[in-house]
CSV table of C-alpha atoms and ligand atoms in Angstrom, one decimal:
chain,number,residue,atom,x,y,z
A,1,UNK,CA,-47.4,-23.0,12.4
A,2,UNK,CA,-43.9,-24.4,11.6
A,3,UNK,CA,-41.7,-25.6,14.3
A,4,UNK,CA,-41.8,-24.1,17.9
A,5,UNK,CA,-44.6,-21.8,19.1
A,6,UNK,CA,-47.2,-20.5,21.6
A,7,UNK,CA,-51.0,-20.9,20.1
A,8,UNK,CA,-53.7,-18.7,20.2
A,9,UNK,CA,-54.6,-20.8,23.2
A,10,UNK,CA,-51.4,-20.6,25.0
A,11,UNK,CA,-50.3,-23.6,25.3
A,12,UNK,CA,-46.8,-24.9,23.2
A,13,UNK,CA,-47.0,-26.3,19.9
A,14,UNK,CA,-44.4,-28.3,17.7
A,15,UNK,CA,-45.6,-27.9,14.1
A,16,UNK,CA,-49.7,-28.3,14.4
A,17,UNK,CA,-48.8,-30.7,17.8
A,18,UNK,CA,-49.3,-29.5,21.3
A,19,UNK,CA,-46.3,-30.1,23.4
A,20,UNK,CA,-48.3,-31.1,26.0
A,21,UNK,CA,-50.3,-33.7,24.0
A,22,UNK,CA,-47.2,-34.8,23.0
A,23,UNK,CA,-45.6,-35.1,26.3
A,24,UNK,CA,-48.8,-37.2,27.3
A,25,UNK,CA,-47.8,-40.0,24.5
A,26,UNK,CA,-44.0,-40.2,25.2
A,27,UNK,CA,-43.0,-42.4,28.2
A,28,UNK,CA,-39.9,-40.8,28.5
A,29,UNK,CA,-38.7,-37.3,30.2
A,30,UNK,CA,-36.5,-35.6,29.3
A,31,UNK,CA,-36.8,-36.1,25.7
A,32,UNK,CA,-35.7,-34.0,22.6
A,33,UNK,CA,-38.5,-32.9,20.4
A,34,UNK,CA,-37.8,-31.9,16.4
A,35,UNK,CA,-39.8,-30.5,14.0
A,36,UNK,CA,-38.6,-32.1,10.6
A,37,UNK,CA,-40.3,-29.4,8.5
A,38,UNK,CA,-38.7,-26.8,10.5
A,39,UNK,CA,-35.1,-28.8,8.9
A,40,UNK,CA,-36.3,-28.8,5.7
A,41,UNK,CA,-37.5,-25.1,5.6
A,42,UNK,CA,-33.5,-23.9,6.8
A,43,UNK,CA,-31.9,-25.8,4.1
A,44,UNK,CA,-34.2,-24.5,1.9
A,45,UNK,CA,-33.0,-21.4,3.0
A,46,UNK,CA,-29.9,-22.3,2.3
A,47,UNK,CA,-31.0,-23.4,-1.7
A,48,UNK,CA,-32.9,-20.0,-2.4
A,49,UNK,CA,-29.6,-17.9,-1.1
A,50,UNK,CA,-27.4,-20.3,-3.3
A,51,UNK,CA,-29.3,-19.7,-6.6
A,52,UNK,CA,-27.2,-19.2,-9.2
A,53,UNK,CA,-23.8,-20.3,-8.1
A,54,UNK,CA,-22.0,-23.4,-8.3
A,55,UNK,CA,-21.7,-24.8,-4.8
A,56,UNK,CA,-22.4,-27.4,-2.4
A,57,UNK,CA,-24.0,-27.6,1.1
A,58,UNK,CA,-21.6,-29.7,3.8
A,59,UNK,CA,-23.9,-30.2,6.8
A,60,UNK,CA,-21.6,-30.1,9.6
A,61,UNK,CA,-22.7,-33.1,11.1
A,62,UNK,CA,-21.0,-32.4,14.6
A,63,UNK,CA,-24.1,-30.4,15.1
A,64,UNK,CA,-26.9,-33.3,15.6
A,65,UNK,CA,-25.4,-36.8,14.5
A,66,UNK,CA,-29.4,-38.5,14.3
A,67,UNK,CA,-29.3,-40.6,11.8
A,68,UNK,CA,-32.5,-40.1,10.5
A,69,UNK,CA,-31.8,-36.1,10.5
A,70,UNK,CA,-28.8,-37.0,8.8
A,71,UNK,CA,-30.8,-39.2,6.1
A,72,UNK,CA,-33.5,-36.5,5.7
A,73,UNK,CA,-30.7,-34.0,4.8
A,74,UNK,CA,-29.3,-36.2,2.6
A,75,UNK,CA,-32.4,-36.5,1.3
A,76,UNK,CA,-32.4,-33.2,0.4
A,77,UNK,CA,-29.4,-32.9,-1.1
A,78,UNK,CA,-27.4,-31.8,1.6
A,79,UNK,CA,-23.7,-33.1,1.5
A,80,UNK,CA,-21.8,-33.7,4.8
A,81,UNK,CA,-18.7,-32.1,6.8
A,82,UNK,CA,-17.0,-34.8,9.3
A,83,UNK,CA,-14.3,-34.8,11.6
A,84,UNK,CA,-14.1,-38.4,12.7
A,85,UNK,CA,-14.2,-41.5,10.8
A,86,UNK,CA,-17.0,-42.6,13.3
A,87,UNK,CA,-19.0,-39.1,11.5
A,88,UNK,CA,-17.7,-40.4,8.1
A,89,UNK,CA,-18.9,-44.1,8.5
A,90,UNK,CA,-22.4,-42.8,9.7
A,91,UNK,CA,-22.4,-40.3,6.7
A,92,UNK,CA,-21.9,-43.2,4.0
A,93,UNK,CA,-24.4,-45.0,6.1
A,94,UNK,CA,-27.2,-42.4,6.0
A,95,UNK,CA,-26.1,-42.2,2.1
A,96,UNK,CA,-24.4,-38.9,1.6
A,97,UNK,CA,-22.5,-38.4,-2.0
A,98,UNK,CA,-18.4,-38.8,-1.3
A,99,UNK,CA,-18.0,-36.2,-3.7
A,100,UNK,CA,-20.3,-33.8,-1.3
A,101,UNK,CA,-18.4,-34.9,1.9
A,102,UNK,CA,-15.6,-32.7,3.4
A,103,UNK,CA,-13.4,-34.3,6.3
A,104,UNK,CA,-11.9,-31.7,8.6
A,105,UNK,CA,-9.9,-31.5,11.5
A,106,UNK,CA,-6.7,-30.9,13.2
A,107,UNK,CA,-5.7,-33.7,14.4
A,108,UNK,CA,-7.4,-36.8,11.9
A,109,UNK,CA,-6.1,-40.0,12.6
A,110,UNK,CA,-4.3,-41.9,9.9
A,111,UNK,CA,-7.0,-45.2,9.8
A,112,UNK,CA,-9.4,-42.2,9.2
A,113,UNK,CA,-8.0,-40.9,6.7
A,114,UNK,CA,-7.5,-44.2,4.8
A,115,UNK,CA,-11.2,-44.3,5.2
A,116,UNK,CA,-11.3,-40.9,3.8
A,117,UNK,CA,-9.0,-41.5,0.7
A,118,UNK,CA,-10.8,-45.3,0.4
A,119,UNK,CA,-14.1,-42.8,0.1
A,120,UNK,CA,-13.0,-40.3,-2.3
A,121,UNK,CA,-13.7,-37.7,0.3
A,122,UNK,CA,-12.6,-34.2,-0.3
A,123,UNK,CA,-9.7,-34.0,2.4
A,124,UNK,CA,-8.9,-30.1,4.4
A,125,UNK,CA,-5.3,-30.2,5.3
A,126,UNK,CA,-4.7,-28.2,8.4
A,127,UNK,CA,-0.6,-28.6,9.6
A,128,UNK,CA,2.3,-30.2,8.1
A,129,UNK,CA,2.0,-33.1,10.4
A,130,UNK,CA,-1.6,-33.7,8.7
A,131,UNK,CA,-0.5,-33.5,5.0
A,132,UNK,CA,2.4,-36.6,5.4
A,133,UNK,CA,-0.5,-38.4,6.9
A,134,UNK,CA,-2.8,-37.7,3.8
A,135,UNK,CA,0.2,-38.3,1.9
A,136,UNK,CA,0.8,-41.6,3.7
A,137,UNK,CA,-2.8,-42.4,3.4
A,138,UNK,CA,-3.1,-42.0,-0.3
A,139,UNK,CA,-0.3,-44.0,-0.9
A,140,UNK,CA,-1.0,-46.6,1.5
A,141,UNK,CA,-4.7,-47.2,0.0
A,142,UNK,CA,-3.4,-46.5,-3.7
A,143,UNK,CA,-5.8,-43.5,-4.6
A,144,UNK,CA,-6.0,-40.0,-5.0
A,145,UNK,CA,-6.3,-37.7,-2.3
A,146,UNK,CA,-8.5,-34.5,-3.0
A,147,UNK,CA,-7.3,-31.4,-0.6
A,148,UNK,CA,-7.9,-28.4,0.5
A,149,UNK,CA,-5.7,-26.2,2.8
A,150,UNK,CA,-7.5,-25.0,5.6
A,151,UNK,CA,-6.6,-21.4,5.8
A,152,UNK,CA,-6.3,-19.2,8.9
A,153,UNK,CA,-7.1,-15.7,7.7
A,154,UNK,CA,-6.6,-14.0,11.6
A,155,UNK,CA,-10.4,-13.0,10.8
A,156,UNK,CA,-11.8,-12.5,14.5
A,157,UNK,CA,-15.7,-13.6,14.3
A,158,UNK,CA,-16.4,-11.6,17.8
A,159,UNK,CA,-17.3,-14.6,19.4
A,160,UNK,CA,-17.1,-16.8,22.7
A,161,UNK,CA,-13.6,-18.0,22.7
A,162,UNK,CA,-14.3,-21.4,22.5
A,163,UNK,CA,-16.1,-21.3,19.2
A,164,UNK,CA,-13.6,-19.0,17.9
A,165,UNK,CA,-11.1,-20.7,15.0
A,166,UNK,CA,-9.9,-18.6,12.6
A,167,UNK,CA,-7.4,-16.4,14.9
A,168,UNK,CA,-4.0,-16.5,14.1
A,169,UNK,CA,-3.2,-18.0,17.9
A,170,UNK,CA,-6.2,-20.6,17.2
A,171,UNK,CA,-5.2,-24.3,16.5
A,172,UNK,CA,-6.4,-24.6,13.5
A,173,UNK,CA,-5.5,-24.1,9.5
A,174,UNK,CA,-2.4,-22.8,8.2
A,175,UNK,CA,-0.7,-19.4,8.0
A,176,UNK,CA,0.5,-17.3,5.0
A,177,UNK,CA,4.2,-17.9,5.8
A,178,UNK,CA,3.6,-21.6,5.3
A,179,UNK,CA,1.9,-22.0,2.4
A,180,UNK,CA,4.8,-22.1,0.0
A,181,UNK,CA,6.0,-25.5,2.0
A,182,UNK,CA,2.2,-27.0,1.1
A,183,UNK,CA,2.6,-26.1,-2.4
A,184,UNK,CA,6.3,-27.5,-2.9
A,185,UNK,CA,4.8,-30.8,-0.7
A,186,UNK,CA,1.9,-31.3,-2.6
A,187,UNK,CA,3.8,-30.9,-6.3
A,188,UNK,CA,6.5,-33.5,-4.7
A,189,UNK,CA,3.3,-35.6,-3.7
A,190,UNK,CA,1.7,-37.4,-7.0
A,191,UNK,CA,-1.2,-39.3,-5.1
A,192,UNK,CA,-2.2,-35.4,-3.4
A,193,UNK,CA,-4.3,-33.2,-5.7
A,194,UNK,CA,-4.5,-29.6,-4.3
A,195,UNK,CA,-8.7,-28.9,-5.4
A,196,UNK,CA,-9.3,-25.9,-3.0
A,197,UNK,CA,-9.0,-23.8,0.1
A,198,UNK,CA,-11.1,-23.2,3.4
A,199,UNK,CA,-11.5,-21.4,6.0
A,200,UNK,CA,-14.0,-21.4,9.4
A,201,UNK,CA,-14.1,-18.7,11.5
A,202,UNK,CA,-16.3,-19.8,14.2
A,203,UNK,CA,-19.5,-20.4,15.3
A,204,UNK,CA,-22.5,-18.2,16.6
A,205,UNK,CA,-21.6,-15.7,14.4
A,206,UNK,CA,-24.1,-12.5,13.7
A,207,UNK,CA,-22.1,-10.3,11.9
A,208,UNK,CA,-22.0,-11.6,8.1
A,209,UNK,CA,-19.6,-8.8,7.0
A,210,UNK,CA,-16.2,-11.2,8.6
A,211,UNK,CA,-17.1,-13.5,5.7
A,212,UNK,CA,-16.4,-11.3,3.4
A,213,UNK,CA,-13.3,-10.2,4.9
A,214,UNK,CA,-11.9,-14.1,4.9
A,215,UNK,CA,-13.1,-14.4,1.4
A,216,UNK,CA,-11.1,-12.0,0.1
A,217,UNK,CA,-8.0,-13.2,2.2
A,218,UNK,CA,-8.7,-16.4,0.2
A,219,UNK,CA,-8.4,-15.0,-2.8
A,220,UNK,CA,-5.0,-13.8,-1.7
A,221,UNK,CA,-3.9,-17.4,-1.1
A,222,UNK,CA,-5.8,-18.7,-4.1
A,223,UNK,CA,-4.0,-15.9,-6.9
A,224,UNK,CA,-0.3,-17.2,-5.2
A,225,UNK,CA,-1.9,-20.9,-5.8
A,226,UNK,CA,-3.0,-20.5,-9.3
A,227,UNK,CA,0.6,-18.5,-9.5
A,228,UNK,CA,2.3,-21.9,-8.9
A,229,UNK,CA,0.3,-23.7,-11.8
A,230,UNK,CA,-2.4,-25.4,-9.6
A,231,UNK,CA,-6.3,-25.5,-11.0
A,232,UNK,CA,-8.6,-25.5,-7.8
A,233,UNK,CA,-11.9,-26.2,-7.9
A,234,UNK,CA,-13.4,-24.9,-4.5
A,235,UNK,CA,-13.8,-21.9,-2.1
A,236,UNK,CA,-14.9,-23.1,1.2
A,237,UNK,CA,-16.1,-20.7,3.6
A,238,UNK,CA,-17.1,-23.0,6.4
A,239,UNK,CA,-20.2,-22.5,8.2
A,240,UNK,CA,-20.8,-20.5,11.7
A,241,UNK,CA,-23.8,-18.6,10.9
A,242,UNK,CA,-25.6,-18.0,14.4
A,243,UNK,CA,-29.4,-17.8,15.5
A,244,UNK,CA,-31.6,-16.1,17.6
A,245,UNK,CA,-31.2,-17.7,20.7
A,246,UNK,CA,-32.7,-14.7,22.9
A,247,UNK,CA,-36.2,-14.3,20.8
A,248,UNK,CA,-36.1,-11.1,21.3
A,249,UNK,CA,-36.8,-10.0,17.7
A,250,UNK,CA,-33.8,-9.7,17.0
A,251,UNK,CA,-32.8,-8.8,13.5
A,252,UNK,CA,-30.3,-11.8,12.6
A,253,UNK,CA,-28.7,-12.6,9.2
A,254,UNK,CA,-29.8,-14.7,7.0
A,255,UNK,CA,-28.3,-17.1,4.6
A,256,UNK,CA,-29.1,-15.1,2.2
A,257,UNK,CA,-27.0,-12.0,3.9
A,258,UNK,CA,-24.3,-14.6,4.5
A,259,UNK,CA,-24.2,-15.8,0.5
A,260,UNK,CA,-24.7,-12.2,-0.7
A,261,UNK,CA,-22.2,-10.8,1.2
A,262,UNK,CA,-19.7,-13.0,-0.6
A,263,UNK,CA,-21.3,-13.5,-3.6
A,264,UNK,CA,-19.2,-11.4,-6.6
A,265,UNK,CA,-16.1,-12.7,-5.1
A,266,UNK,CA,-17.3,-16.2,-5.6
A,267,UNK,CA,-18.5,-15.5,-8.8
A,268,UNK,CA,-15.4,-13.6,-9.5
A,269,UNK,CA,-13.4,-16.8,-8.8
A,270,UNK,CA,-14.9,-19.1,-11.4
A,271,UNK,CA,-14.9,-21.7,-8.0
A,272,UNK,CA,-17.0,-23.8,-6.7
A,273,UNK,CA,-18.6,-22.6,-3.3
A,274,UNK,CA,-18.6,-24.8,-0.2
A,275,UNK,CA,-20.5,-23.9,3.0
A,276,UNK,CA,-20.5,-25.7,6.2
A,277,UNK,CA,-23.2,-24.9,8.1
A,278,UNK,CA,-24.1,-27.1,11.7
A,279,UNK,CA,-26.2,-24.8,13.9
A,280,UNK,CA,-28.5,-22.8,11.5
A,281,UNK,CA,-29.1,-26.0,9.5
A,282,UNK,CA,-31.1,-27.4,12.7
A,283,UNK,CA,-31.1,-25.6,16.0
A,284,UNK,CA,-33.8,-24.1,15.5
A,285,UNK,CA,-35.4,-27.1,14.9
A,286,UNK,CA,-35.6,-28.8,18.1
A,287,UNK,CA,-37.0,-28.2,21.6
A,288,UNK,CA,-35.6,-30.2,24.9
A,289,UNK,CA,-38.9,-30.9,27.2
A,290,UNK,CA,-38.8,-31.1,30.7
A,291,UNK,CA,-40.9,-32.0,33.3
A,292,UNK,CA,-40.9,-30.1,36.6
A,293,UNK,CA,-39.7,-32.5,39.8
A,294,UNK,CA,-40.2,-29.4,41.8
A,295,UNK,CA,-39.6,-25.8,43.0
A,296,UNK,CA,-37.7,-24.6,45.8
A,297,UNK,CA,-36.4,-20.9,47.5
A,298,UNK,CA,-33.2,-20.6,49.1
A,299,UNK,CA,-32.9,-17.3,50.8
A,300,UNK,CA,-34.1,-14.9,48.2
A,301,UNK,CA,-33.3,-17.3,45.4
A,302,UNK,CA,-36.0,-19.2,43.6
A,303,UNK,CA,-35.2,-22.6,41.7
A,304,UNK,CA,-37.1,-24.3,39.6
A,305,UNK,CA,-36.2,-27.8,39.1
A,306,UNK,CA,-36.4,-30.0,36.3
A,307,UNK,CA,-35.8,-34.0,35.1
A,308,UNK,CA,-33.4,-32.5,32.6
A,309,UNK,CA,-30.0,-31.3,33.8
A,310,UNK,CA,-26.4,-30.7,31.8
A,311,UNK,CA,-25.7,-34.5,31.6
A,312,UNK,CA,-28.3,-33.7,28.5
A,313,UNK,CA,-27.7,-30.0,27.3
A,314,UNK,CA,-24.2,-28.7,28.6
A,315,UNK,CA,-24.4,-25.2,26.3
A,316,UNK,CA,-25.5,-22.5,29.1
A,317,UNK,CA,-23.1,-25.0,31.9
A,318,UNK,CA,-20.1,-24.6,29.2
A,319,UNK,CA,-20.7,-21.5,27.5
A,320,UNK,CA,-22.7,-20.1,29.7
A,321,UNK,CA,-24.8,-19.8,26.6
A,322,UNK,CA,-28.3,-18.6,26.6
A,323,UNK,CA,-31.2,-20.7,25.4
A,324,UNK,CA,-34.7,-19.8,25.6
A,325,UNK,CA,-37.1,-21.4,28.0
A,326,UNK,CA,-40.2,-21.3,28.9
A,327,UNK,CA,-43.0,-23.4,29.9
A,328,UNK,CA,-45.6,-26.0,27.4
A,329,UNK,CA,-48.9,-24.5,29.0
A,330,UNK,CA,-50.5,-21.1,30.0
A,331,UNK,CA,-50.4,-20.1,33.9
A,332,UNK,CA,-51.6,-17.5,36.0
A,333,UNK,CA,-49.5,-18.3,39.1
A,334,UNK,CA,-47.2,-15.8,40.3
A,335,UNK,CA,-44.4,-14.7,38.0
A,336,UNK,CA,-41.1,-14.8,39.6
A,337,UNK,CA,-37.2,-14.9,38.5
A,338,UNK,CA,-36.0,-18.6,38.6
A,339,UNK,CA,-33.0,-20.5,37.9
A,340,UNK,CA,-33.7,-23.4,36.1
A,341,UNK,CA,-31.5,-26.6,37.3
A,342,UNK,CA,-31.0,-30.0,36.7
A,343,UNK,CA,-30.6,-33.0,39.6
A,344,UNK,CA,-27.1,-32.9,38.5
A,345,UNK,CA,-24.8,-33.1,41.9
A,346,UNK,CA,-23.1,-29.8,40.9
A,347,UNK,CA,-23.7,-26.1,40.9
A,348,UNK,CA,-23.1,-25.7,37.5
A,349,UNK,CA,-25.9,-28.1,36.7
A,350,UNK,CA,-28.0,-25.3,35.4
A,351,UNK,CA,-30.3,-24.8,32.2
A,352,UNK,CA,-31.0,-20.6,32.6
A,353,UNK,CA,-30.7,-18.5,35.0
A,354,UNK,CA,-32.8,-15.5,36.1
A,355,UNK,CA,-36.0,-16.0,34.0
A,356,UNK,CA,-39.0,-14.8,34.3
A,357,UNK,CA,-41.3,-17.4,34.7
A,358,UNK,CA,-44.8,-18.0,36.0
A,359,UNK,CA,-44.5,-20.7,39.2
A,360,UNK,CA,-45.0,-23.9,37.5
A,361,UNK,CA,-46.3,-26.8,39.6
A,362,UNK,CA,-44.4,-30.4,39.5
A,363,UNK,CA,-45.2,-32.6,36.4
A,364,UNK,CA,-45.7,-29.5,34.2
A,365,UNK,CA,-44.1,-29.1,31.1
A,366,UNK,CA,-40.6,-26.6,30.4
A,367,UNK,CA,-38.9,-26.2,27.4
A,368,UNK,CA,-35.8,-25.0,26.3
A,369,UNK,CA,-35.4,-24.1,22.7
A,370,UNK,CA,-33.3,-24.2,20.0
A,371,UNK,CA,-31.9,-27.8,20.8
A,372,UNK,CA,-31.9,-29.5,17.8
A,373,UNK,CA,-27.5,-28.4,17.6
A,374,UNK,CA,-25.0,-29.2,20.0
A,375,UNK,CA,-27.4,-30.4,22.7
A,376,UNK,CA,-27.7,-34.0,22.1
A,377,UNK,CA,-24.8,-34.3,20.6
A,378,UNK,CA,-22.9,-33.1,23.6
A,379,UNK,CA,-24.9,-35.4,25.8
A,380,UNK,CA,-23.1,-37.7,28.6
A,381,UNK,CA,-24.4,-39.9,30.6
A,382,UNK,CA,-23.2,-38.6,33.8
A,383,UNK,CA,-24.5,-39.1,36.8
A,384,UNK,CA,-25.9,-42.1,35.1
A,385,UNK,CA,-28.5,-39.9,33.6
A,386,UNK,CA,-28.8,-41.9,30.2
A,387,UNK,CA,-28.7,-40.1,26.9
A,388,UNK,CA,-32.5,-38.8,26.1
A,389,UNK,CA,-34.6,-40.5,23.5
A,390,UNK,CA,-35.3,-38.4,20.4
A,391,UNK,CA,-38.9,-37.7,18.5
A,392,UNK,CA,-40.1,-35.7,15.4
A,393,UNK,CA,-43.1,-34.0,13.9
A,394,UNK,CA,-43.3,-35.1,10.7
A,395,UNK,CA,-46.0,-35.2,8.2
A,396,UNK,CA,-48.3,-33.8,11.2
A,397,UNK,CA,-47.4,-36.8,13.1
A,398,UNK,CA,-45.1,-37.7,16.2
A,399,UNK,CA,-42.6,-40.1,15.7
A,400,UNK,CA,-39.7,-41.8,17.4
A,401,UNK,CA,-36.2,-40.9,16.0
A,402,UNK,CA,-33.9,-42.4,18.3
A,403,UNK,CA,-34.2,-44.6,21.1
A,404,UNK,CA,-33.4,-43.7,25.1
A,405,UNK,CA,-30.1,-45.5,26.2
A,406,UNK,CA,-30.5,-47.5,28.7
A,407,UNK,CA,-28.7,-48.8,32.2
A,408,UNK,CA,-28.2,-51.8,30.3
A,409,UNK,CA,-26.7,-50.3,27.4
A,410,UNK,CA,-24.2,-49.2,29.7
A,411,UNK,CA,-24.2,-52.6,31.9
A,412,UNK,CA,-23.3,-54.4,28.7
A,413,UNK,CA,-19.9,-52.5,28.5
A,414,UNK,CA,-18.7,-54.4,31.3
A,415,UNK,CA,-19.8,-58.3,30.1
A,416,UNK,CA,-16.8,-60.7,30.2
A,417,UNK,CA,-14.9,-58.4,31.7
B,501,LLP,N1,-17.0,-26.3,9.8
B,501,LLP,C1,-16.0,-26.4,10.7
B,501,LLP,C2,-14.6,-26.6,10.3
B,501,LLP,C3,-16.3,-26.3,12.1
B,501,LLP,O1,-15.4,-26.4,13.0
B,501,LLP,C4,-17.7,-26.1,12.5
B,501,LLP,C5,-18.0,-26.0,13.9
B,501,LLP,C6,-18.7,-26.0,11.5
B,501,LLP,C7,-18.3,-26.1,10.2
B,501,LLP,C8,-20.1,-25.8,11.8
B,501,LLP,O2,-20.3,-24.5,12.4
B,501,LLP,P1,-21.7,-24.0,12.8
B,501,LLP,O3,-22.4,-23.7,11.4
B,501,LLP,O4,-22.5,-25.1,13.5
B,501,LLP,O5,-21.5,-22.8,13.6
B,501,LLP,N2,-20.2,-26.7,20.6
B,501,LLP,C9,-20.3,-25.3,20.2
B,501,LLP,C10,-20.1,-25.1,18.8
B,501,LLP,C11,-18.8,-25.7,18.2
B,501,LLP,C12,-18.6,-25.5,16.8
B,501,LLP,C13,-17.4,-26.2,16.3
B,501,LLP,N3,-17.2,-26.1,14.9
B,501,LLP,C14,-21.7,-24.8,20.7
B,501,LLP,O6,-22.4,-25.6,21.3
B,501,LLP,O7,-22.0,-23.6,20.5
């Protein structure tokens, strides 16, 4: 088995590991759990749909920042999308190719962007404000700055508003009525080289047909570009594909669907493609394991609760997302419908609610899946509940990917203060 599933046995496994083995070893709980070959088979993914077109992976490392996930990646040929210089620092660290590295955002600083230009990172514009700063940037650090102009096609990707970008009355990217300003800026602007356009349309997206539509809204902007003289180089699409979070069998695209769906107008363009994807590269990936403090009934209402809380994993508190759960052995207890909470002093300190679940005792194992993108990442420490440690099955063995933080760690913020 690859990644996250229930043996023959019915207990949890992680690659050929039992969760509960595992659990046994690690000191600490909660902890997030990663398979790496379960990483390597979704870029793979990834490089079978691409076959046959010019293009370049930008892991969008807002996703999972570990450091040795990044390096694996990279490894693997994966390039990098960033939005801070903190993400682009870490990026050059972990050894990702400049030339593969996208910086995005809507409101990057200008000491990042010198880092940028300093790089040789390929640079999205998204507003006016942001092209005098690339401007400034380039000038300032005496290189070539090499752009793209975000788009915003008004493509709705049906999706929870928050992880919705590419509306007309989203924050992000520029509008047709503006683009003849960009061009007229970037031919006053010798250090700027216009190389390409992008677009993102948001996240968690399972219809693949919305790509298709943005592409060929692109291809509007690019003809009026190519109009004005200009010779790009790339057609970013961005990234957004979604995964099965309910495990329901689901029929979900693939990357494969997504590239094929878009794949004569790439070809068609004589560009290079860039995607961007963050979740499907590694969600799937990762598991966050629990242990069980205790369970409780108020009125008709039954709670489990766990070590783990939305200190950890905000998704189902913020977005009232859904991730799966269950627990790391087989039970006969009674099955009931629990909400799953954390020790979190609020009410919407919660990992699921109403699942069916057999009565677990305390110091069993839950976990809930499909952690390896936006969990950690979104971690605090509120509460005081320090940052998880992070491990991996790789090559059939557990290993430590990251450390827990520590009350110290956040002692030490104070000294000589
Ligand atoms: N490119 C750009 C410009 C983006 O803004 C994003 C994500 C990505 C690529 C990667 O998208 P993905 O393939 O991961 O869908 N915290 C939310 C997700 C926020 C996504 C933000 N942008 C969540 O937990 O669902």
């Amino acid at each position: 088995g690859l990644g996250f599933y229930t043996g023959e046995d019915g207990y949890m496994y992680c690659d050929n590991l039992r969760v509960d083995d595992i659990r046994q070893q690690v000191p600490e709980s909660p902890f997030y759990l990663y398979s790496r070959e379960r990483i390597s088979a979704n870029i793979a993914a990834y490089k079978a749909a691409l076959a046959g077109l010019d293009h370049i992976i930008g892991y969008a490392v807002k996703a999972n920042n570990n450091l040795k996930i990044m390096q694996h990646l990279c490894g693997l040929g994966s390039g990098a999308v960033l939005v801070s210089g903190n993400e682009l620092q870490l990026a050059i660290k972990a050894g990702f190719d400049p030339s593969k590295t996208i910086f995005n955002g809507n409101g990057k600083l200008p000491a990042e962007l010198e880092l940028a230009v300093q790089h040789g990172v390929l640079i999205n514009v998204d507003s006016e404000f942001d092209f005098a700063n690339i401007a400034a940037a380039a000038n300032k650090v005496g290189k070539t700055a090499n752009v793209l102009l975000r788009i915003n096609p008004d493509v709705d990707p049906q999706v929870h508003p928050y992880v919705s970008t590419g509306l007309a009355s989203s924050k992000f990217g520029i509008r047709n009525s503006h683009l003849q300003w960009f061009l007229d800026a970037i031919k006053a602007e010798p250090r700027v080289e216009l190389v390409g356009v992008h677009s993102h349309l948001g996240s968690t997206i399972t219809k693949v047909n919305i790509f298709r539509d943005a592409a060929n809204i692109m291809c509007d902007f690019i003809a009026k570009i190519n109009a004005e003289g200009f010779q790009l180089k790339y057609l970013n699409i961005g990234g957004g594909l979604g995964i099965d979070y309910y495990h329901k069998g689901d029929i979900l695209p693939t990357p494969t669907d997504l590239i094929d769906t878009v794949r004569d107008i790439v070809k068609a363009s004589g560009l290079t493609l860039i995607i961007e994807p963050g979740r499907s590269m590694v969600a799937t990936s990762s598991a966050f394991v629990n242990t069980v403090t205790g369970v409780k009934t108020n009125g008709s209402k039954h709670f489990i609760v766990v070590d783990g809380s939305m200190a950890s994993l905000i998704r189902p508190s913020l977005y009232d997302a859904y991730q799966h759960i269950e627990l790391t052995a087989p039970s006969s207890a009674e099955q009931k419908v629990f909400d799953i909470v954390g020790p979190v002093c609020e009410s919407a300190d919660f990992l699921g609610k109403e699942r069916e679940l057999n009565t677990p005792n305390a110091g069993d194992g839950l976990v809930v899946h499909d952690a390896g993108a936006y969990c950690m990442a979104m971690a605090s420490t509120y509460n005081l509940k320090m940052r998880p440690a992070e491990y991996w099955v790789a090559d059939g063995k557990l290993a430590k990917i990251r450390h827990q933080e520590t009350l110290d760690d956040h002692i030490k913020l104070f000294d000589g203060l």
